[in-house]
Amino acid sequence: NLGNSLSELGQHELALAATREATDLYRALVARSSDEFLPDFARSLHNLGNKLSELGQHEPGLAITREAVDLWRTLAARNPDAFLPGLAWSLHNLSVGLIELGQRDLGQREPALAATREAVDIYRRLAIRNPDEFQPELARRLNLVGIMWNRLGQPEPGLAATHEATEVYRALVHNRAKLVYEIVGEWLEGRAPLPPAVAAVVGLEAQ
């Protein structure tokens, strides 16, 4: 959208204004016909929370992100398959915002951990259905949980979360290595075309 494009160009104030305008528009549309525009409104709230945080407006950003989380939670209760990823996405943003505040207010660290752990639980469920898409996100969130437990002075659960993240990464590497082995094997046996990644190897044609 326009706000994200402006952010990529470093025009953060203009990006915030554009995202705020889009959010206000979706809010008005939801007031007229909530079901049709609720997902777009939730995404717009998510983006607005990000833009506010990028400009150092952490508390207003958190308020908007909490609104996004509540909305995604409502949507996910109706249709988990479609909207659980959005809920996990916004929970992660909420935890990051709380971590930022936690640098100054230690009381925000436990709520940040709670939001991250909820996101981890959702990514576990999503990874069972779609490992390729969601296992990397699960590993990243587990790493974050480990860091946050350590900051709370509880290294044992922190180590357990980091160990689980390592196991998830190990499974990803194994599965992708197996896939590459099978693809290259089919090519060597003449049952499939040369894989693009192999064809891109410099000097291969000279072999």
PDB file of C-alpha atoms in Angstrom:
ATOM      1  CA  ASN A   1       0.000   0.000   0.000  1.00  0.00           C
ATOM      2  CA  LEU A   2       0.973   3.667  -0.181  1.00  0.00           C
ATOM      3  CA  GLY A   3       2.061   3.844   3.458  1.00  0.00           C
ATOM      4  CA  ASN A   4       4.425   0.894   3.108  1.00  0.00           C
ATOM      5  CA  SER A   5       5.834   2.244  -0.163  1.00  0.00           C
ATOM      6  CA  LEU A   6       6.540   5.616   1.457  1.00  0.00           C
ATOM      7  CA  SER A   7       8.224   3.868   4.404  1.00  0.00           C
ATOM      8  CA  GLU A   8      10.502   2.000   2.018  1.00  0.00           C
ATOM      9  CA  LEU A   9      11.519   5.383   0.571  1.00  0.00           C
ATOM     10  CA  GLY A  10      12.311   6.678   4.064  1.00  0.00           C
ATOM     11  CA  GLN A  11       9.359   9.107   4.104  1.00  0.00           C
ATOM     12  CA  HIS A  12       8.061   7.960   7.463  1.00  0.00           C
ATOM     13  CA  GLU A  13       5.909  10.970   8.340  1.00  0.00           C
ATOM     14  CA  LEU A  14       4.101  10.796   4.996  1.00  0.00           C
ATOM     15  CA  ALA A  15       3.783   7.030   5.417  1.00  0.00           C
ATOM     16  CA  LEU A  16       2.143   7.525   8.813  1.00  0.00           C
ATOM     17  CA  ALA A  17      -0.310  10.077   7.393  1.00  0.00           C
ATOM     18  CA  ALA A  18      -1.275   7.798   4.495  1.00  0.00           C
ATOM     19  CA  THR A  19      -1.689   4.763   6.766  1.00  0.00           C
ATOM     20  CA  ARG A  20      -3.740   6.755   9.274  1.00  0.00           C
ATOM     21  CA  GLU A  21      -6.024   7.965   6.462  1.00  0.00           C
ATOM     22  CA  ALA A  22      -6.498   4.405   5.196  1.00  0.00           C
ATOM     23  CA  THR A  23      -7.272   3.220   8.720  1.00  0.00           C
ATOM     24  CA  ASP A  24      -9.861   5.954   9.235  1.00  0.00           C
ATOM     25  CA  LEU A  25     -11.465   5.027   5.924  1.00  0.00           C
ATOM     26  CA  TYR A  26     -11.662   1.329   6.831  1.00  0.00           C
ATOM     27  CA  ARG A  27     -13.056   2.237  10.246  1.00  0.00           C
ATOM     28  CA  ALA A  28     -15.868   4.129   8.534  1.00  0.00           C
ATOM     29  CA  LEU A  29     -16.498   1.244   6.131  1.00  0.00           C
ATOM     30  CA  VAL A  30     -16.613  -1.246   9.000  1.00  0.00           C
ATOM     31  CA  ALA A  31     -19.201   0.922  10.742  1.00  0.00           C
ATOM     32  CA  ARG A  32     -21.436   0.446   7.697  1.00  0.00           C
ATOM     33  CA  SER A  33     -20.642  -3.160   6.778  1.00  0.00           C
ATOM     34  CA  SER A  34     -18.396  -4.797   9.354  1.00  0.00           C
ATOM     35  CA  ASP A  35     -17.967  -8.321   7.992  1.00  0.00           C
ATOM     36  CA  GLU A  36     -16.834  -7.316   4.520  1.00  0.00           C
ATOM     37  CA  PHE A  37     -14.089  -4.911   5.577  1.00  0.00           C
ATOM     38  CA  LEU A  38     -12.947  -6.296   8.942  1.00  0.00           C
ATOM     39  CA  PRO A  39      -9.832  -8.107   7.577  1.00  0.00           C
ATOM     40  CA  ASP A  40      -8.699  -4.998   5.685  1.00  0.00           C
ATOM     41  CA  PHE A  41      -9.320  -2.883   8.778  1.00  0.00           C
ATOM     42  CA  ALA A  42      -7.256  -5.300  10.900  1.00  0.00           C
ATOM     43  CA  ARG A  43      -4.353  -5.135   8.427  1.00  0.00           C
ATOM     44  CA  SER A  44      -4.550  -1.366   8.348  1.00  0.00           C
ATOM     45  CA  LEU A  45      -4.488  -1.184  12.152  1.00  0.00           C
ATOM     46  CA  HIS A  46      -1.478  -3.491  12.165  1.00  0.00           C
ATOM     47  CA  ASN A  47       0.341  -1.229   9.692  1.00  0.00           C
ATOM     48  CA  LEU A  48      -0.587   1.917  11.615  1.00  0.00           C
ATOM     49  CA  GLY A  49       0.755   0.448  14.855  1.00  0.00           C
ATOM     50  CA  ASN A  50       4.023  -0.307  13.060  1.00  0.00           C
ATOM     51  CA  LYS A  51       4.301   3.188  11.601  1.00  0.00           C
ATOM     52  CA  LEU A  52       3.718   4.834  14.989  1.00  0.00           C
ATOM     53  CA  SER A  53       6.370   2.631  16.606  1.00  0.00           C
ATOM     54  CA  GLU A  54       8.858   3.366  13.817  1.00  0.00           C
ATOM     55  CA  LEU A  55       8.518   7.066  14.665  1.00  0.00           C
ATOM     56  CA  GLY A  56       9.104   6.411  18.372  1.00  0.00           C
ATOM     57  CA  GLN A  57       5.439   6.799  19.333  1.00  0.00           C
ATOM     58  CA  HIS A  58       5.441   3.508  21.209  1.00  0.00           C
ATOM     59  CA  GLU A  59       2.459   3.979  23.504  1.00  0.00           C
ATOM     60  CA  PRO A  60       0.030   5.137  20.761  1.00  0.00           C
ATOM     61  CA  GLY A  61       1.457   2.369  18.563  1.00  0.00           C
ATOM     62  CA  LEU A  62       0.752  -0.205  21.276  1.00  0.00           C
ATOM     63  CA  ALA A  63      -2.821   1.001  21.678  1.00  0.00           C
ATOM     64  CA  ILE A  64      -3.456   0.567  17.952  1.00  0.00           C
ATOM     65  CA  THR A  65      -1.691  -2.814  17.907  1.00  0.00           C
ATOM     66  CA  ARG A  66      -3.852  -4.025  20.797  1.00  0.00           C
ATOM     67  CA  GLU A  67      -6.915  -3.010  18.788  1.00  0.00           C
ATOM     68  CA  ALA A  68      -5.559  -5.001  15.837  1.00  0.00           C
ATOM     69  CA  VAL A  69      -4.953  -8.051  18.065  1.00  0.00           C
ATOM     70  CA  ASP A  70      -8.504  -7.892  19.429  1.00  0.00           C
ATOM     71  CA  LEU A  71      -9.906  -7.670  15.916  1.00  0.00           C
ATOM     72  CA  TRP A  72      -7.775 -10.551  14.584  1.00  0.00           C
ATOM     73  CA  ARG A  73      -8.858 -12.595  17.614  1.00  0.00           C
ATOM     74  CA  THR A  74     -12.514 -12.012  16.722  1.00  0.00           C
ATOM     75  CA  LEU A  75     -11.877 -12.963  13.093  1.00  0.00           C
ATOM     76  CA  ALA A  76      -9.852 -16.066  14.051  1.00  0.00           C
ATOM     77  CA  ALA A  77     -12.673 -17.270  16.305  1.00  0.00           C
ATOM     78  CA  ARG A  78     -14.954 -17.237  13.252  1.00  0.00           C
ATOM     79  CA  ASN A  79     -12.505 -18.672  10.722  1.00  0.00           C
ATOM     80  CA  PRO A  80      -9.244 -20.000  12.208  1.00  0.00           C
ATOM     81  CA  ASP A  81      -7.796 -21.231   8.912  1.00  0.00           C
ATOM     82  CA  ALA A  82      -8.056 -17.804   7.320  1.00  0.00           C
ATOM     83  CA  PHE A  83      -7.194 -15.522  10.238  1.00  0.00           C
ATOM     84  CA  LEU A  84      -4.938 -17.278  12.754  1.00  0.00           C
ATOM     85  CA  PRO A  85      -1.823 -16.130  10.830  1.00  0.00           C
ATOM     86  CA  GLY A  86      -2.998 -12.523  11.158  1.00  0.00           C
ATOM     87  CA  LEU A  87      -3.507 -12.955  14.899  1.00  0.00           C
ATOM     88  CA  ALA A  88      -0.018 -14.427  15.329  1.00  0.00           C
ATOM     89  CA  TRP A  89       1.427 -11.620  13.202  1.00  0.00           C
ATOM     90  CA  SER A  90      -0.162  -8.903  15.354  1.00  0.00           C
ATOM     91  CA  LEU A  91       0.692 -10.682  18.616  1.00  0.00           C
ATOM     92  CA  HIS A  92       4.325 -10.608  17.532  1.00  0.00           C
ATOM     93  CA  ASN A  93       4.081  -6.861  16.890  1.00  0.00           C
ATOM     94  CA  LEU A  94       2.464  -6.401  20.285  1.00  0.00           C
ATOM     95  CA  SER A  95       5.275  -8.278  22.004  1.00  0.00           C
ATOM     96  CA  VAL A  96       7.917  -6.219  20.174  1.00  0.00           C
ATOM     97  CA  GLY A  97       6.192  -2.993  21.234  1.00  0.00           C
ATOM     98  CA  LEU A  98       6.016  -4.187  24.838  1.00  0.00           C
ATOM     99  CA  ILE A  99       9.700  -5.138  24.710  1.00  0.00           C
ATOM    100  CA  GLU A 100      10.518  -1.587  23.590  1.00  0.00           C
ATOM    101  CA  LEU A 101       8.609  -0.208  26.578  1.00  0.00           C
ATOM    102  CA  GLY A 102      10.204  -2.865  28.755  1.00  0.00           C
ATOM    103  CA  GLN A 103      13.574  -1.212  28.239  1.00  0.00           C
ATOM    104  CA  ARG A 104      12.221   1.587  30.472  1.00  0.00           C
ATOM    105  CA  ASP A 105       9.381  -0.138  32.337  1.00  0.00           C
ATOM    106  CA  LEU A 106      10.250  -3.605  33.647  1.00  0.00           C
ATOM    107  CA  GLY A 107       6.563  -4.242  34.275  1.00  0.00           C
ATOM    108  CA  GLN A 108       6.019  -4.612  30.515  1.00  0.00           C
ATOM    109  CA  ARG A 109       8.331  -7.628  30.191  1.00  0.00           C
ATOM    110  CA  GLU A 110       5.895 -10.261  31.434  1.00  0.00           C
ATOM    111  CA  PRO A 111       3.032  -9.047  29.181  1.00  0.00           C
ATOM    112  CA  ALA A 112       5.518  -9.094  26.289  1.00  0.00           C
ATOM    113  CA  LEU A 113       6.418 -12.691  27.122  1.00  0.00           C
ATOM    114  CA  ALA A 114       2.732 -13.651  27.359  1.00  0.00           C
ATOM    115  CA  ALA A 115       2.024 -12.200  23.887  1.00  0.00           C
ATOM    116  CA  THR A 116       5.040 -13.968  22.405  1.00  0.00           C
ATOM    117  CA  ARG A 117       4.097 -17.291  23.964  1.00  0.00           C
ATOM    118  CA  GLU A 118       0.573 -16.992  22.570  1.00  0.00           C
ATOM    119  CA  ALA A 119       2.061 -16.295  19.121  1.00  0.00           C
ATOM    120  CA  VAL A 120       4.289 -19.382  19.527  1.00  0.00           C
ATOM    121  CA  ASP A 121       1.267 -21.553  20.387  1.00  0.00           C
ATOM    122  CA  ILE A 122      -0.490 -20.347  17.236  1.00  0.00           C
ATOM    123  CA  TYR A 123       2.567 -20.926  15.046  1.00  0.00           C
ATOM    124  CA  ARG A 124       2.849 -24.475  16.445  1.00  0.00           C
ATOM    125  CA  ARG A 125      -0.697 -25.160  15.255  1.00  0.00           C
ATOM    126  CA  LEU A 126      -0.051 -23.532  11.886  1.00  0.00           C
ATOM    127  CA  ALA A 127       3.233 -25.405  11.408  1.00  0.00           C
ATOM    128  CA  ILE A 128       1.467 -28.748  11.806  1.00  0.00           C
ATOM    129  CA  ARG A 129      -0.771 -27.890   8.842  1.00  0.00           C
ATOM    130  CA  ASN A 130       1.834 -26.098   6.728  1.00  0.00           C
ATOM    131  CA  PRO A 131       5.420 -26.759   7.890  1.00  0.00           C
ATOM    132  CA  ASP A 132       7.167 -25.087   4.951  1.00  0.00           C
ATOM    133  CA  GLU A 133       5.457 -21.760   5.541  1.00  0.00           C
ATOM    134  CA  PHE A 134       5.222 -21.625   9.318  1.00  0.00           C
ATOM    135  CA  GLN A 135       8.099 -23.619  10.816  1.00  0.00           C
ATOM    136  CA  PRO A 136      10.590 -20.764  10.201  1.00  0.00           C
ATOM    137  CA  GLU A 137       8.251 -18.338  11.982  1.00  0.00           C
ATOM    138  CA  LEU A 138       7.833 -20.805  14.848  1.00  0.00           C
ATOM    139  CA  ALA A 139      11.621 -21.057  15.269  1.00  0.00           C
ATOM    140  CA  ARG A 140      12.022 -17.262  15.275  1.00  0.00           C
ATOM    141  CA  ARG A 141       9.332 -16.799  17.914  1.00  0.00           C
ATOM    142  CA  LEU A 142      10.808 -19.573  20.077  1.00  0.00           C
ATOM    143  CA  ASN A 143      14.162 -17.803  19.956  1.00  0.00           C
ATOM    144  CA  LEU A 144      12.453 -14.603  21.098  1.00  0.00           C
ATOM    145  CA  VAL A 145      10.760 -16.452  23.967  1.00  0.00           C
ATOM    146  CA  GLY A 146      14.150 -17.774  25.045  1.00  0.00           C
ATOM    147  CA  ILE A 147      15.638 -14.278  25.066  1.00  0.00           C
ATOM    148  CA  MET A 148      12.714 -12.898  27.048  1.00  0.00           C
ATOM    149  CA  TRP A 149      12.846 -15.655  29.692  1.00  0.00           C
ATOM    150  CA  ASN A 150      16.531 -14.867  30.166  1.00  0.00           C
ATOM    151  CA  ARG A 151      15.755 -11.163  30.603  1.00  0.00           C
ATOM    152  CA  LEU A 152      13.262 -12.128  33.293  1.00  0.00           C
ATOM    153  CA  GLY A 153      16.037 -13.992  35.093  1.00  0.00           C
ATOM    154  CA  GLN A 154      14.663 -17.462  34.319  1.00  0.00           C
ATOM    155  CA  PRO A 155      17.353 -19.192  32.259  1.00  0.00           C
ATOM    156  CA  GLU A 156      15.898 -22.728  32.430  1.00  0.00           C
ATOM    157  CA  PRO A 157      12.686 -22.066  30.437  1.00  0.00           C
ATOM    158  CA  GLY A 158      14.772 -19.762  28.239  1.00  0.00           C
ATOM    159  CA  LEU A 159      17.144 -22.630  27.435  1.00  0.00           C
ATOM    160  CA  ALA A 160      14.194 -24.971  26.767  1.00  0.00           C
ATOM    161  CA  ALA A 161      12.681 -22.525  24.252  1.00  0.00           C
ATOM    162  CA  THR A 162      16.041 -21.996  22.526  1.00  0.00           C
ATOM    163  CA  HIS A 163      16.571 -25.756  22.358  1.00  0.00           C
ATOM    164  CA  GLU A 164      13.141 -26.228  20.765  1.00  0.00           C
ATOM    165  CA  ALA A 165      13.955 -23.486  18.222  1.00  0.00           C
ATOM    166  CA  THR A 166      17.198 -25.312  17.374  1.00  0.00           C
ATOM    167  CA  GLU A 167      15.293 -28.556  16.820  1.00  0.00           C
ATOM    168  CA  VAL A 168      12.815 -26.811  14.524  1.00  0.00           C
ATOM    169  CA  TYR A 169      15.692 -25.315  12.500  1.00  0.00           C
ATOM    170  CA  ARG A 170      17.376 -28.727  12.386  1.00  0.00           C
ATOM    171  CA  ALA A 171      14.205 -30.289  10.967  1.00  0.00           C
ATOM    172  CA  LEU A 172      13.939 -27.509   8.369  1.00  0.00           C
ATOM    173  CA  VAL A 173      17.523 -28.043   7.212  1.00  0.00           C
ATOM    174  CA  HIS A 174      17.005 -31.809   7.032  1.00  0.00           C
ATOM    175  CA  ASN A 175      13.764 -31.542   5.059  1.00  0.00           C
ATOM    176  CA  ARG A 176      15.155 -29.025   2.588  1.00  0.00           C
ATOM    177  CA  ALA A 177      18.363 -30.995   2.096  1.00  0.00           C
ATOM    178  CA  LYS A 178      16.283 -34.114   1.405  1.00  0.00           C
ATOM    179  CA  LEU A 179      14.160 -32.197  -1.124  1.00  0.00           C
ATOM    180  CA  VAL A 180      17.249 -30.901  -2.945  1.00  0.00           C
ATOM    181  CA  TYR A 181      18.750 -34.399  -2.997  1.00  0.00           C
ATOM    182  CA  GLU A 182      15.571 -35.825  -4.543  1.00  0.00           C
ATOM    183  CA  ILE A 183      15.312 -33.049  -7.171  1.00  0.00           C
ATOM    184  CA  VAL A 184      18.952 -33.396  -8.234  1.00  0.00           C
ATOM    185  CA  GLY A 185      18.601 -37.184  -8.264  1.00  0.00           C
ATOM    186  CA  GLU A 186      15.654 -36.985 -10.679  1.00  0.00           C
ATOM    187  CA  TRP A 187      17.686 -34.698 -12.959  1.00  0.00           C
ATOM    188  CA  LEU A 188      20.701 -37.041 -12.935  1.00  0.00           C
ATOM    189  CA  GLU A 189      18.408 -39.933 -13.843  1.00  0.00           C
ATOM    190  CA  GLY A 190      16.910 -37.958 -16.734  1.00  0.00           C
ATOM    191  CA  ARG A 191      13.446 -37.807 -15.146  1.00  0.00           C
ATOM    192  CA  ALA A 192      13.348 -34.035 -14.602  1.00  0.00           C
ATOM    193  CA  PRO A 193      14.893 -30.863 -16.079  1.00  0.00           C
ATOM    194  CA  LEU A 194      18.030 -29.268 -14.676  1.00  0.00           C
ATOM    195  CA  PRO A 195      17.037 -27.455 -11.463  1.00  0.00           C
ATOM    196  CA  PRO A 196      17.366 -23.645 -11.816  1.00  0.00           C
ATOM    197  CA  ALA A 197      19.636 -23.427  -8.763  1.00  0.00           C
ATOM    198  CA  VAL A 198      21.999 -25.969 -10.301  1.00  0.00           C
ATOM    199  CA  ALA A 199      21.866 -24.298 -13.722  1.00  0.00           C
ATOM    200  CA  ALA A 200      22.891 -21.015 -12.083  1.00  0.00           C
ATOM    201  CA  VAL A 201      26.197 -22.446 -10.824  1.00  0.00           C
ATOM    202  CA  VAL A 202      29.028 -20.533 -12.513  1.00  0.00           C
ATOM    203  CA  GLY A 203      31.159 -22.704 -14.796  1.00  0.00           C
ATOM    204  CA  LEU A 204      28.748 -25.635 -14.809  1.00  0.00           C
ATOM    205  CA  GLU A 205      28.378 -25.590 -18.592  1.00  0.00           C
ATOM    206  CA  ALA A 206      32.134 -26.022 -18.974  1.00  0.00           C
ATOM    207  CA  GLN A 207      32.089 -29.277 -17.021  1.00  0.00           C
TER     208      GLN A 207
END
